[in-house]
mmCIF file of C-alpha atoms in Angstrom:
data_model
loop_
_atom_site.group_PDB
_atom_site.id
_atom_site.type_symbol
_atom_site.label_atom_id
_atom_site.label_comp_id
_atom_site.label_asym_id
_atom_site.label_seq_id
_atom_site.Cartn_x
_atom_site.Cartn_y
_atom_site.Cartn_z
ATOM 1 C CA MET A 1 59.041 34.421 -28.811
ATOM 2 C CA PRO A 2 56.555 32.320 -30.890
ATOM 3 C CA SER A 3 54.790 29.584 -29.420
ATOM 4 C CA PRO A 4 56.130 25.967 -30.254
ATOM 5 C CA ARG A 5 54.095 24.454 -33.160
ATOM 6 C CA THR A 6 51.919 21.384 -32.375
ATOM 7 C CA ASP A 7 49.582 19.319 -34.342
ATOM 8 C CA ALA A 8 46.893 19.247 -31.903
ATOM 9 C CA ALA A 9 44.990 22.007 -33.651
ATOM 10 C CA PRO A 10 44.981 20.389 -37.058
ATOM 11 C CA GLU A 11 44.024 16.980 -35.499
ATOM 12 C CA ALA A 12 41.001 18.521 -33.495
ATOM 13 C CA ARG A 13 39.885 20.326 -36.639
ATOM 14 C CA SER A 14 40.145 16.996 -38.655
ATOM 15 C CA GLY A 15 38.276 15.069 -35.966
ATOM 16 C CA ILE A 16 35.381 17.754 -35.928
ATOM 17 C CA GLN A 17 35.374 17.685 -39.720
ATOM 18 C CA VAL A 18 34.511 13.859 -39.688
ATOM 19 C CA ILE A 19 31.874 14.312 -37.108
ATOM 20 C CA GLU A 20 30.268 16.952 -39.279
ATOM 21 C CA ARG A 21 30.420 14.813 -42.238
ATOM 22 C CA MET A 22 28.899 12.044 -40.366
ATOM 23 C CA MET A 23 26.113 14.272 -39.209
ATOM 24 C CA LYS A 24 25.653 15.315 -42.852
ATOM 25 C CA LEU A 25 25.195 11.732 -43.978
ATOM 26 C CA LEU A 26 22.732 10.950 -40.996
ATOM 27 C CA ASP A 27 20.468 13.911 -41.978
ATOM 28 C CA VAL A 28 20.525 13.094 -45.614
ATOM 29 C CA LEU A 29 19.720 9.345 -44.847
ATOM 30 C CA SER A 30 16.709 10.569 -42.551
ATOM 31 C CA TYR A 31 15.141 12.547 -45.314
ATOM 32 C CA HIS A 32 14.792 9.273 -47.476
ATOM 33 C CA PRO A 33 12.304 6.572 -46.579
ATOM 34 C CA ASP A 34 14.121 4.062 -48.787
ATOM 35 C CA PRO A 35 17.886 3.038 -48.982
ATOM 36 C CA VAL A 36 20.093 5.697 -50.654
ATOM 37 C CA SER A 37 22.902 5.063 -53.138
ATOM 38 C CA LEU A 38 26.325 6.175 -52.447
ATOM 39 C CA LYS A 39 26.121 8.461 -55.576
ATOM 40 C CA GLN A 40 23.041 10.174 -54.332
ATOM 41 C CA LEU A 41 24.507 10.676 -50.709
ATOM 42 C CA ALA A 42 27.787 12.088 -52.215
ATOM 43 C CA LEU A 43 25.644 14.581 -54.190
ATOM 44 C CA GLU A 44 23.324 15.679 -51.372
ATOM 45 C CA THR A 45 26.244 15.995 -48.725
ATOM 46 C CA GLY A 46 28.803 17.530 -51.120
ATOM 47 C CA LEU A 47 31.379 14.892 -49.900
ATOM 48 C CA HIS A 48 33.669 12.915 -52.588
ATOM 49 C CA PRO A 49 32.362 9.553 -53.022
ATOM 50 C CA SER A 50 35.388 8.002 -51.601
ATOM 51 C CA THR A 51 35.127 10.146 -48.474
ATOM 52 C CA ALA A 52 31.403 9.317 -48.123
ATOM 53 C CA HIS A 53 32.101 5.468 -48.454
ATOM 54 C CA ARG A 54 34.779 5.508 -46.089
ATOM 55 C CA ILE A 55 32.700 7.386 -43.272
ATOM 56 C CA LEU A 56 29.759 5.066 -44.006
ATOM 57 C CA ALA A 57 32.022 2.048 -43.687
ATOM 58 C CA ALA A 58 32.804 2.980 -40.218
ATOM 59 C CA MET A 59 29.233 4.020 -39.365
ATOM 60 C CA ALA A 60 28.117 0.629 -40.546
ATOM 61 C CA THR A 61 30.526 -1.088 -38.201
ATOM 62 C CA SER A 62 29.050 0.844 -35.334
ATOM 63 C CA GLY A 63 25.397 0.034 -36.439
ATOM 64 C CA PHE A 64 24.625 3.849 -37.006
ATOM 65 C CA VAL A 65 23.861 3.075 -40.586
ATOM 66 C CA GLU A 66 23.089 -0.453 -42.440
ATOM 67 C CA ARG A 67 23.992 -1.444 -46.004
ATOM 68 C CA ALA A 68 20.912 -2.404 -47.939
ATOM 69 C CA ASP A 69 21.296 -3.615 -51.649
ATOM 70 C CA PRO A 70 24.826 -3.429 -52.915
ATOM 71 C CA GLY A 71 25.949 0.457 -52.998
ATOM 72 C CA THR A 72 22.832 1.494 -50.737
ATOM 73 C CA TYR A 73 22.604 2.739 -47.337
ATOM 74 C CA ARG A 74 19.884 3.342 -44.578
ATOM 75 C CA LEU A 75 19.794 4.338 -40.955
ATOM 76 C CA GLY A 76 20.725 1.709 -38.567
ATOM 77 C CA ILE A 77 19.310 -0.089 -35.593
ATOM 78 C CA ARG A 78 21.539 1.565 -33.300
ATOM 79 C CA LEU A 79 19.828 4.806 -33.516
ATOM 80 C CA LEU A 80 16.616 3.242 -32.686
ATOM 81 C CA GLU A 81 18.266 1.598 -29.644
ATOM 82 C CA LEU A 82 19.751 5.028 -28.321
ATOM 83 C CA GLY A 83 16.350 6.731 -28.996
ATOM 84 C CA ASN A 84 14.682 4.173 -26.776
ATOM 85 C CA VAL A 85 17.174 4.637 -24.102
ATOM 86 C CA VAL A 86 16.612 8.301 -24.012
ATOM 87 C CA LYS A 87 12.903 7.958 -24.076
ATOM 88 C CA SER A 88 12.750 5.318 -21.228
ATOM 89 C CA ARG A 89 15.402 6.807 -19.006
ATOM 90 C CA ILE A 90 14.686 10.728 -19.280
ATOM 91 C CA SER A 91 11.180 11.320 -20.748
ATOM 92 C CA ILE A 92 9.293 8.582 -18.887
ATOM 93 C CA ARG A 93 11.058 9.095 -15.652
ATOM 94 C CA GLU A 94 10.429 12.976 -15.592
ATOM 95 C CA ALA A 95 6.648 12.456 -16.558
ATOM 96 C CA ALA A 96 6.270 9.628 -14.046
ATOM 97 C CA MET A 97 7.718 10.788 -10.750
ATOM 98 C CA PRO A 98 5.004 13.398 -9.925
ATOM 99 C CA LEU A 99 2.443 10.788 -10.663
ATOM 100 C CA MET A 100 4.357 7.880 -8.706
ATOM 101 C CA GLN A 101 4.505 10.236 -5.691
ATOM 102 C CA ARG A 102 0.928 10.909 -5.844
ATOM 103 C CA LEU A 103 0.095 7.256 -5.962
ATOM 104 C CA HIS A 104 2.593 6.626 -3.293
ATOM 105 C CA GLN A 105 0.730 9.186 -1.083
ATOM 106 C CA GLN A 106 -2.674 7.635 -1.842
ATOM 107 C CA LEU A 107 -1.556 3.812 -0.950
ATOM 108 C CA GLY A 108 1.367 4.453 1.368
ATOM 109 C CA GLU A 109 3.438 1.618 -0.442
ATOM 110 C CA SER A 110 6.374 1.608 -2.668
ATOM 111 C CA VAL A 111 6.034 2.536 -6.251
ATOM 112 C CA ASN A 112 8.404 1.503 -8.963
ATOM 113 C CA LEU A 113 9.045 2.103 -12.628
ATOM 114 C CA GLY A 114 10.609 -0.695 -14.504
ATOM 115 C CA VAL A 115 11.914 -1.270 -18.195
ATOM 116 C CA ARG A 116 13.006 -4.119 -20.007
ATOM 117 C CA GLN A 117 16.474 -4.959 -21.057
ATOM 118 C CA GLY A 118 16.861 -8.237 -22.671
ATOM 119 C CA ASP A 119 15.212 -10.996 -20.398
ATOM 120 C CA GLU A 120 15.563 -8.874 -17.307
ATOM 121 C CA ILE A 121 13.437 -5.912 -15.795
ATOM 122 C CA VAL A 122 15.658 -2.985 -14.655
ATOM 123 C CA TYR A 123 14.105 -0.601 -12.112
ATOM 124 C CA VAL A 124 14.895 2.891 -13.062
ATOM 125 C CA GLU A 125 12.790 4.916 -10.245
ATOM 126 C CA ARG A 126 11.233 4.142 -6.974
ATOM 127 C CA THR A 127 9.304 5.901 -4.153
ATOM 128 C CA SER A 128 10.122 4.090 -0.793
ATOM 129 C CA SER A 129 7.206 3.561 1.805
ATOM 130 C CA GLY A 130 9.640 3.431 4.627
ATOM 131 C CA ARG A 131 7.107 0.877 6.480
ATOM 132 C CA SER A 132 8.395 -2.395 5.030
ATOM 133 C CA SER A 133 10.278 -4.754 7.155
ATOM 134 C CA VAL A 134 10.564 -6.883 4.099
ATOM 135 C CA ARG A 135 13.851 -6.660 2.067
ATOM 136 C CA VAL A 136 12.183 -5.003 -1.149
ATOM 137 C CA VAL A 137 14.217 -5.989 -4.222
ATOM 138 C CA HIS A 138 12.950 -2.993 -6.294
ATOM 139 C CA LEU A 139 15.825 -0.658 -5.726
ATOM 140 C CA VAL A 140 16.687 1.714 -8.401
ATOM 141 C CA GLY A 141 19.223 -0.047 -10.683
ATOM 142 C CA ALA A 142 18.290 -3.429 -9.530
ATOM 143 C CA ARG A 143 17.355 -6.144 -12.025
ATOM 144 C CA ALA A 144 15.252 -9.058 -11.899
ATOM 145 C CA PRO A 145 14.059 -11.939 -14.483
ATOM 146 C CA LEU A 146 10.683 -11.288 -16.425
ATOM 147 C CA HIS A 147 8.929 -14.185 -15.366
ATOM 148 C CA VAL A 148 8.990 -13.558 -11.521
ATOM 149 C CA THR A 149 8.018 -9.982 -11.566
ATOM 150 C CA ALA A 150 4.654 -8.248 -12.312
ATOM 151 C CA VAL A 151 6.293 -5.793 -14.722
ATOM 152 C CA GLY A 152 8.110 -8.583 -16.569
ATOM 153 C CA LYS A 153 4.846 -10.421 -17.103
ATOM 154 C CA LEU A 154 3.452 -7.256 -18.786
ATOM 155 C CA TYR A 155 6.431 -7.488 -21.302
ATOM 156 C CA LEU A 156 5.839 -11.251 -21.829
ATOM 157 C CA ALA A 157 2.095 -10.780 -22.564
ATOM 158 C CA GLU A 158 3.144 -8.236 -25.213
ATOM 159 C CA ASP A 159 5.563 -10.502 -26.739
ATOM 160 C CA GLY A 160 3.032 -13.177 -27.834
ATOM 161 C CA PRO A 161 2.925 -16.867 -27.480
ATOM 162 C CA GLN A 162 5.872 -17.809 -29.613
ATOM 163 C CA LYS A 163 8.307 -15.351 -28.037
ATOM 164 C CA LEU A 164 7.022 -16.476 -24.594
ATOM 165 C CA ARG A 165 7.917 -20.220 -25.499
ATOM 166 C CA GLU A 166 11.513 -18.863 -26.574
ATOM 167 C CA TYR A 167 11.886 -17.096 -23.561
ATOM 168 C CA VAL A 168 11.173 -20.131 -21.486
ATOM 169 C CA LYS A 169 13.584 -22.255 -23.545
ATOM 170 C CA ARG A 170 16.201 -19.741 -23.384
ATOM 171 C CA THR A 171 16.020 -19.067 -19.596
ATOM 172 C CA GLY A 172 14.701 -22.310 -18.168
ATOM 173 C CA LEU A 173 12.357 -20.418 -15.735
ATOM 174 C CA PRO A 174 14.562 -20.685 -12.597
ATOM 175 C CA GLY A 175 12.631 -20.533 -9.224
ATOM 176 C CA TYR A 176 13.346 -18.079 -6.455
ATOM 177 C CA THR A 177 10.563 -18.952 -4.064
ATOM 178 C CA PRO A 178 7.926 -21.663 -3.486
ATOM 179 C CA THR A 179 5.359 -19.640 -5.635
ATOM 180 C CA SER A 180 7.690 -18.635 -8.620
ATOM 181 C CA LEU A 181 6.177 -19.777 -12.016
ATOM 182 C CA THR A 182 8.682 -22.500 -13.213
ATOM 183 C CA THR A 183 6.564 -24.277 -16.098
ATOM 184 C CA LEU A 184 5.478 -23.038 -19.491
ATOM 185 C CA ALA A 185 1.692 -23.833 -18.687
ATOM 186 C CA ALA A 186 1.764 -21.924 -15.319
ATOM 187 C CA LEU A 187 3.570 -18.822 -16.829
ATOM 188 C CA GLU A 188 1.129 -18.895 -20.092
ATOM 189 C CA ARG A 189 -1.920 -18.900 -17.738
ATOM 190 C CA GLU A 190 -0.527 -16.014 -15.794
ATOM 191 C CA VAL A 191 0.546 -14.056 -18.816
ATOM 192 C CA ASP A 192 -2.803 -14.657 -20.638
ATOM 193 C CA ARG A 193 -4.509 -13.085 -17.475
ATOM 194 C CA ALA A 194 -2.301 -10.022 -17.819
ATOM 195 C CA ARG A 195 -3.041 -9.730 -21.308
ATOM 196 C CA ARG A 196 -6.829 -9.943 -20.817
ATOM 197 C CA HIS A 197 -6.876 -7.562 -17.733
ATOM 198 C CA GLY A 198 -4.160 -5.254 -18.580
ATOM 199 C CA VAL A 199 -2.601 -5.718 -15.238
ATOM 200 C CA ALA A 200 -0.107 -8.215 -13.828
ATOM 201 C CA PHE A 201 0.758 -9.713 -10.392
ATOM 202 C CA ASP A 202 3.879 -10.858 -8.489
ATOM 203 C CA ASN A 203 2.699 -13.441 -5.814
ATOM 204 C CA GLU A 204 5.884 -13.618 -3.571
ATOM 205 C CA GLU A 205 7.430 -15.040 -6.741
ATOM 206 C CA ILE A 206 10.988 -13.214 -6.360
ATOM 207 C CA GLU A 207 10.943 -12.508 -2.632
ATOM 208 C CA GLN A 208 8.914 -14.169 0.122
ATOM 209 C CA GLY A 209 6.512 -11.988 1.786
ATOM 210 C CA LEU A 210 6.425 -9.420 -0.981
ATOM 211 C CA ARG A 211 3.640 -8.891 -3.513
ATOM 212 C CA CYS A 212 3.421 -6.610 -6.353
ATOM 213 C CA ILE A 213 0.756 -5.420 -8.954
ATOM 214 C CA ALA A 214 1.886 -3.691 -12.257
ATOM 215 C CA ALA A 215 0.297 -1.934 -15.240
ATOM 216 C CA PRO A 216 1.657 -0.830 -18.794
ATOM 217 C CA VAL A 217 3.159 2.455 -19.654
ATOM 218 C CA ARG A 218 2.910 3.250 -23.449
ATOM 219 C CA ASP A 219 4.522 5.815 -25.533
ATOM 220 C CA ASP A 220 3.232 7.798 -28.571
ATOM 221 C CA THR A 221 3.416 4.888 -30.815
ATOM 222 C CA GLY A 222 1.473 2.576 -28.474
ATOM 223 C CA GLU A 223 4.597 0.395 -27.551
ATOM 224 C CA LEU A 224 5.197 -0.924 -24.162
ATOM 225 C CA VAL A 225 7.967 1.261 -22.759
ATOM 226 C CA ALA A 226 7.931 0.644 -18.914
ATOM 227 C CA GLY A 227 5.803 -0.883 -16.308
ATOM 228 C CA LEU A 228 4.412 0.886 -13.193
ATOM 229 C CA SER A 229 4.279 -1.146 -10.130
ATOM 230 C CA VAL A 230 3.144 -1.034 -6.317
ATOM 231 C CA SER A 231 5.019 -3.416 -4.048
ATOM 232 C CA ALA A 232 3.907 -4.144 -0.510
ATOM 233 C CA PRO A 233 4.301 -6.849 2.105
ATOM 234 C CA ALA A 234 1.866 -9.650 1.605
ATOM 235 C CA GLU A 235 -0.297 -8.796 4.675
ATOM 236 C CA ARG A 236 -0.932 -5.248 3.349
ATOM 237 C CA HIS A 237 -1.060 -5.756 -0.462
ATOM 238 C CA SER A 238 -4.619 -5.473 -1.931
ATOM 239 C CA PRO A 239 -5.733 -6.706 -5.433
ATOM 240 C CA ASP A 240 -8.215 -3.661 -5.271
ATOM 241 C CA TRP A 241 -5.366 -1.251 -6.019
ATOM 242 C CA ALA A 242 -5.424 -2.604 -9.600
ATOM 243 C CA GLU A 243 -7.491 0.114 -10.954
ATOM 244 C CA LEU A 244 -5.699 2.795 -9.336
ATOM 245 C CA VAL A 245 -2.396 1.442 -10.565
ATOM 246 C CA LYS A 246 -3.787 1.417 -14.196
ATOM 247 C CA GLU A 247 -5.188 4.886 -13.871
ATOM 248 C CA THR A 248 -1.618 6.277 -12.876
ATOM 249 C CA ALA A 249 -0.055 4.205 -15.730
ATOM 250 C CA ASN A 250 -2.422 5.713 -18.065
ATOM 251 C CA ALA A 251 -1.781 9.227 -16.934
ATOM 252 C CA ILE A 252 2.028 8.502 -17.368
ATOM 253 C CA SER A 253 1.340 7.212 -20.944
ATOM 254 C CA LEU A 254 -0.803 10.251 -21.745
ATOM 255 C CA ALA A 255 2.165 12.755 -20.487
ATOM 256 C CA ILE A 256 4.553 11.023 -22.879
ATOM 257 C CA GLY A 257 2.179 11.136 -25.844
ATOM 258 C CA TYR A 258 0.006 8.129 -25.867
ATOM 259 C CA THR A 259 -3.196 8.484 -27.564
ATOM 260 C CA PRO A 260 -5.490 5.478 -26.682
ATOM 261 C CA PRO A 261 -7.452 4.067 -29.771
ATOM 262 C CA THR A 262 -11.047 5.214 -29.780
ATOM 263 C CA GLY A 263 -13.173 2.434 -27.977
ATOM 264 C CA GLY A 264 -9.923 0.671 -27.508
ATOM 265 C CA ARG A 265 -7.548 -0.390 -24.853
ATOM 266 C CA GLN A 266 -6.201 2.284 -22.511
ATOM 267 C CA ALA A 267 -2.390 2.025 -21.393
#
């Protein structure tokens, strides 16, 4: 007895066909450094112009492509965002963890890896010291404002003065402990210190009794993509850890493709 006919197979094939056409369009756009006309896209993909236009419109709505001049298209910012997510959550974590564990063994304290999301730091990896009676906030998945974390100050230093002022205006610099930096002048001094020395500190600014030191991790383009930090109770914390934290952050940067400028700054 023949099986009942359904429309599932044709619908599935139709969906796959649309995805295949989207990929063709993305591939062609990736070959061209400048915006590409609809006519050229249709020619190089073999798609009918009306079909290409319909698919491009849907991709533009999702941010995968952008309309440039009328009738021309280029790759969209959404692809960059997704690429950064992959780099920050997979490549960096895989490269960082063995080096974080080595640093943990050397110092005996918690080692953290944080990345920026908007006005916050998100901690994506951590080794635990197991020795602290302090409630350490740097748990995997935890978030904290930029201005009260050592890693966050690295990103604010990277932003420059104008973006720093915009951050202050946007957030109002809420305080969490008596030592939190809650004025623009105080934060500017601390951020300038981080910029000059390539390392940043958290002096019990988000949790009393907990101090932190952080150094930047850079990718193959030189972009700041994460911060490596060591957190410890105030009575055990030592500013002398700075060089060791920087060396480990540099090693992670090198592992993900960073090449320091000749005679220039390290990661």
